[in-house]
CSV table of C-alpha atoms in Angstrom, one decimal:
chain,number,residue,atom,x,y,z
Q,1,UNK,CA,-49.1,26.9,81.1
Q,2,UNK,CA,-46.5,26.7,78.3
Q,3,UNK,CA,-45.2,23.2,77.6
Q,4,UNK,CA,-42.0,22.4,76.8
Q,5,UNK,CA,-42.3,19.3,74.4
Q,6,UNK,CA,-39.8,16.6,75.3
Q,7,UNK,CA,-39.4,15.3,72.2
Q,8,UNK,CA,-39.2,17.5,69.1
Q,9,UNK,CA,-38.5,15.2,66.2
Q,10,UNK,CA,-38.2,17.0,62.5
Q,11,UNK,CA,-37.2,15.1,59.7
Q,12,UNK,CA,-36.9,15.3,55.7
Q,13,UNK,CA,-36.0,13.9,52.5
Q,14,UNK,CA,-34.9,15.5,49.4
Q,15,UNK,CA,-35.0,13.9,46.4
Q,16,UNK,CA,-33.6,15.3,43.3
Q,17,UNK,CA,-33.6,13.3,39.9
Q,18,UNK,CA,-32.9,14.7,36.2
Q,19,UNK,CA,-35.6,13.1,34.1
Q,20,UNK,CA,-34.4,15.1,30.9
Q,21,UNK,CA,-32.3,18.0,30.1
Q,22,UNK,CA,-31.4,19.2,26.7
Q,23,UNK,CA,-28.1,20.6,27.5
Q,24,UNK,CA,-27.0,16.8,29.3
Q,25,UNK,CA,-27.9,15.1,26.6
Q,26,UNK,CA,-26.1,17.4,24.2
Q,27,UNK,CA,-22.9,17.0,26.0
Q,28,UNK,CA,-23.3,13.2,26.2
Q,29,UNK,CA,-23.4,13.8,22.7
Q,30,UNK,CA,-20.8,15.8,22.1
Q,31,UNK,CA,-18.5,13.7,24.1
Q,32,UNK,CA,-19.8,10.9,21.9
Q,33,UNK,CA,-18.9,12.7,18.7
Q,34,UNK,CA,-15.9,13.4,20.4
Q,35,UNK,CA,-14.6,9.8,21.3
Q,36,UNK,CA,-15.4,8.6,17.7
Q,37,UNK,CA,-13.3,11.6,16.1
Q,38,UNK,CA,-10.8,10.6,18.1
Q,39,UNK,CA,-10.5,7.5,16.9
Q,40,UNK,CA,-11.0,8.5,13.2
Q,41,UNK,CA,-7.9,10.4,14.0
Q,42,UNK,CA,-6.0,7.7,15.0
Q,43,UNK,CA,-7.3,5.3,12.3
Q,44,UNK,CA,-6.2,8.2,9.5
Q,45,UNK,CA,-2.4,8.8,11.4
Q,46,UNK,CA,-2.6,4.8,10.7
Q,47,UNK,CA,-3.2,4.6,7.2
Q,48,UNK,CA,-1.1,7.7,6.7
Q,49,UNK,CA,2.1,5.9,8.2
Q,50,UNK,CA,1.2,2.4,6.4
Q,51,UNK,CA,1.0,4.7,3.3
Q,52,UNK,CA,4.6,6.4,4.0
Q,53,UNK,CA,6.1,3.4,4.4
Q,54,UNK,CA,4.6,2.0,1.5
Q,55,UNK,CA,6.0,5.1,-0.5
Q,56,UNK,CA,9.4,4.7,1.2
Q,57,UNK,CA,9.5,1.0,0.0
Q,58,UNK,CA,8.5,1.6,-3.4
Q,59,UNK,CA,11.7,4.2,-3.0
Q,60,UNK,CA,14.2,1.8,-1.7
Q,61,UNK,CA,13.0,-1.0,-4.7
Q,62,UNK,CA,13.3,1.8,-7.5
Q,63,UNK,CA,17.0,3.1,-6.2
Q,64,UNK,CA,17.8,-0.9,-5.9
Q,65,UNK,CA,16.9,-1.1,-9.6
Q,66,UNK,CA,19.0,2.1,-11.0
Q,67,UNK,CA,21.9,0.4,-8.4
Q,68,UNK,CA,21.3,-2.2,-10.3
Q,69,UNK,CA,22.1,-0.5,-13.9
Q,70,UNK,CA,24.6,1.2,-12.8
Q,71,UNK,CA,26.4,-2.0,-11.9
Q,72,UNK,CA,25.5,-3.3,-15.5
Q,73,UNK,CA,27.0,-0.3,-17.0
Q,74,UNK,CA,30.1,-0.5,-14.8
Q,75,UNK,CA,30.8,-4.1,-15.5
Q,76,UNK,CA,29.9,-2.7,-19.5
Q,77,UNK,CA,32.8,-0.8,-19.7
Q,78,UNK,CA,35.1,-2.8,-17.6
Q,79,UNK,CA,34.6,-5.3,-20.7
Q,80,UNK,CA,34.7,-2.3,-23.7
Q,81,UNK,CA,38.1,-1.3,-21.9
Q,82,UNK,CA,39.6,-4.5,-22.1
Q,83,UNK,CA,38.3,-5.0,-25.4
Q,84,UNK,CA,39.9,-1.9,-26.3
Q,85,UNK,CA,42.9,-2.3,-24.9
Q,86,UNK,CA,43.4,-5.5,-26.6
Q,87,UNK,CA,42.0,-3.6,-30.0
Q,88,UNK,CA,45.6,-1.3,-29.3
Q,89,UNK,CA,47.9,-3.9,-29.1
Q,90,UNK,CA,46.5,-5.1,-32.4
Q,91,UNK,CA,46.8,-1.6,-33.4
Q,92,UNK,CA,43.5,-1.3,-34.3
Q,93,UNK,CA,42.3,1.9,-32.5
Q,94,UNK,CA,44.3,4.3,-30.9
Q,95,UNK,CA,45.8,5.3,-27.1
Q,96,UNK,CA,42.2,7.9,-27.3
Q,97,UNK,CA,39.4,5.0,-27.3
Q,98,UNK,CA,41.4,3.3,-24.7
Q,99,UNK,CA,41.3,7.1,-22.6
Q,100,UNK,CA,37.7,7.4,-23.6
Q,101,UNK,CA,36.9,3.5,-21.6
Q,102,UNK,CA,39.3,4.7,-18.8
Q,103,UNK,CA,37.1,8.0,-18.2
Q,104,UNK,CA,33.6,6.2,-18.9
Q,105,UNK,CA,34.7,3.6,-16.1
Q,106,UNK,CA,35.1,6.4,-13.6
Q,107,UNK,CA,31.8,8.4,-14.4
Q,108,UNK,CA,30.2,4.4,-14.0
Q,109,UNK,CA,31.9,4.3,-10.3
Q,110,UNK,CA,30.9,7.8,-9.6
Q,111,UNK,CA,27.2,7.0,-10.7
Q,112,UNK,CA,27.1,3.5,-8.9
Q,113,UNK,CA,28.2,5.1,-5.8
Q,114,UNK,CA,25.8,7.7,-5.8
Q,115,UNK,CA,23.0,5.2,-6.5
Q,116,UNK,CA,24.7,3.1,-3.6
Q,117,UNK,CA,24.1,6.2,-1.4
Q,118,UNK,CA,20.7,7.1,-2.8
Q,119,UNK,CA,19.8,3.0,-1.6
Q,120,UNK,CA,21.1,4.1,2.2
Q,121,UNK,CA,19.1,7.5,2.2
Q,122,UNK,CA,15.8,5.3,1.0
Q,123,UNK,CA,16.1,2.9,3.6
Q,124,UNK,CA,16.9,5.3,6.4
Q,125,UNK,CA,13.8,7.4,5.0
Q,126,UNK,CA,12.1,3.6,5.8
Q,127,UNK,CA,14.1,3.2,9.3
Q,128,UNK,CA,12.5,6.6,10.4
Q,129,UNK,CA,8.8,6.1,9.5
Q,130,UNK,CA,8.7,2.8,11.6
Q,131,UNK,CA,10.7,4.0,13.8
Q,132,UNK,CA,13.2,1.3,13.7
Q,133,UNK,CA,16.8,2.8,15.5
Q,134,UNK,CA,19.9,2.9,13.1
Q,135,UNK,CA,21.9,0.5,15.1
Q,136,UNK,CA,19.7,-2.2,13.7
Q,137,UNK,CA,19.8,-3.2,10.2
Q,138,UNK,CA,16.8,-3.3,8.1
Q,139,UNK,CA,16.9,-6.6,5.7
Q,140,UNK,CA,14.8,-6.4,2.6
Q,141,UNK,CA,14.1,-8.6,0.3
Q,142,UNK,CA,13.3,-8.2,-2.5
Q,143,UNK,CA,12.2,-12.0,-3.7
Q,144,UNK,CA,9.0,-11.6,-1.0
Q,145,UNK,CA,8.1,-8.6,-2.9
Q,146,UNK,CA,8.2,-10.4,-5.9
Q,147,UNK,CA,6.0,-13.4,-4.5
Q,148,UNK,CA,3.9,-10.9,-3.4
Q,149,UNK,CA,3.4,-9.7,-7.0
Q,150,UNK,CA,3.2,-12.9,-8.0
Q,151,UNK,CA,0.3,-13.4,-6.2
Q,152,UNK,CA,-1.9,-10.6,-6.6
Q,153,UNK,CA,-1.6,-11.3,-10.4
């Protein structure tokens, strides 16, 4: 006689572990290598924008100082003018040097206002590196940059 077994119990366990595989650990690597990259990247966009800004600075100080001549040579011949045009009623020079003050004064304008506008290009060259929107001004000045000069001397 064939039994039929009441009870047929069949059971099993799997068990899988990696110990070591070569191309596992080269990815963990990899992504490793990848994560520091990453952040070498972002450190050298960093320094690149502190060095723009930097640059941008230097800019704005350098087109402050040539404003600054220009304003020198402006107020210059404001003074030869006068001086000349006191020089004709003396008659000691003629209606020409007077002329000659008169044109110098308006090439001085012309060059302080194109040293004005080379000030506003370098500071919005500034506003766009930081990022800074144009409605809001951008106040430099330029006795901290002279303490700081002070101080690494």
């Amino acid at each position: 006689m064939v039994g039929n077994p009441e009870k047929d119990v069949s059971a099993g366990i799997g068990l899988n572990q990696l110990i070591y595989s070569e191309s596992a650990k080269a990815g963990l690597d990899i992504a490793k290598l990848n994560r520091r990259a990453s952040r070498y990247q972002l450190d050298a966009i960093l320094l690149d924008t502190i060095q723009d800004a930097s640059n941008a600075y230097i800019s704005i100080l350098r087109a402050r100082a040539l404003e600054r001549v220009q304003r020198v040579n402006l107020a210059a011949s404001l003074e030869n003018l006068e001086l000349s045009e006191n020089r004709l009623s003396l008659g000691a020079v003629t209606e020409s040097d007077v002329l000659r003050w008169k044109s110098q004064i308006a090439t001085d304008k012309r060059n302080l206002l194109s040293a004005q506008t080379n000030v506003n290009n370098a500071i919005i060259v500034l506003q766009n590196i930081i990022q800074l929107p144009f409605q809001k001004t951008l106040y430099l000045d330029e006795r901290d940059t002279q303490r700081l000069i002070n101080l690494s001397t």
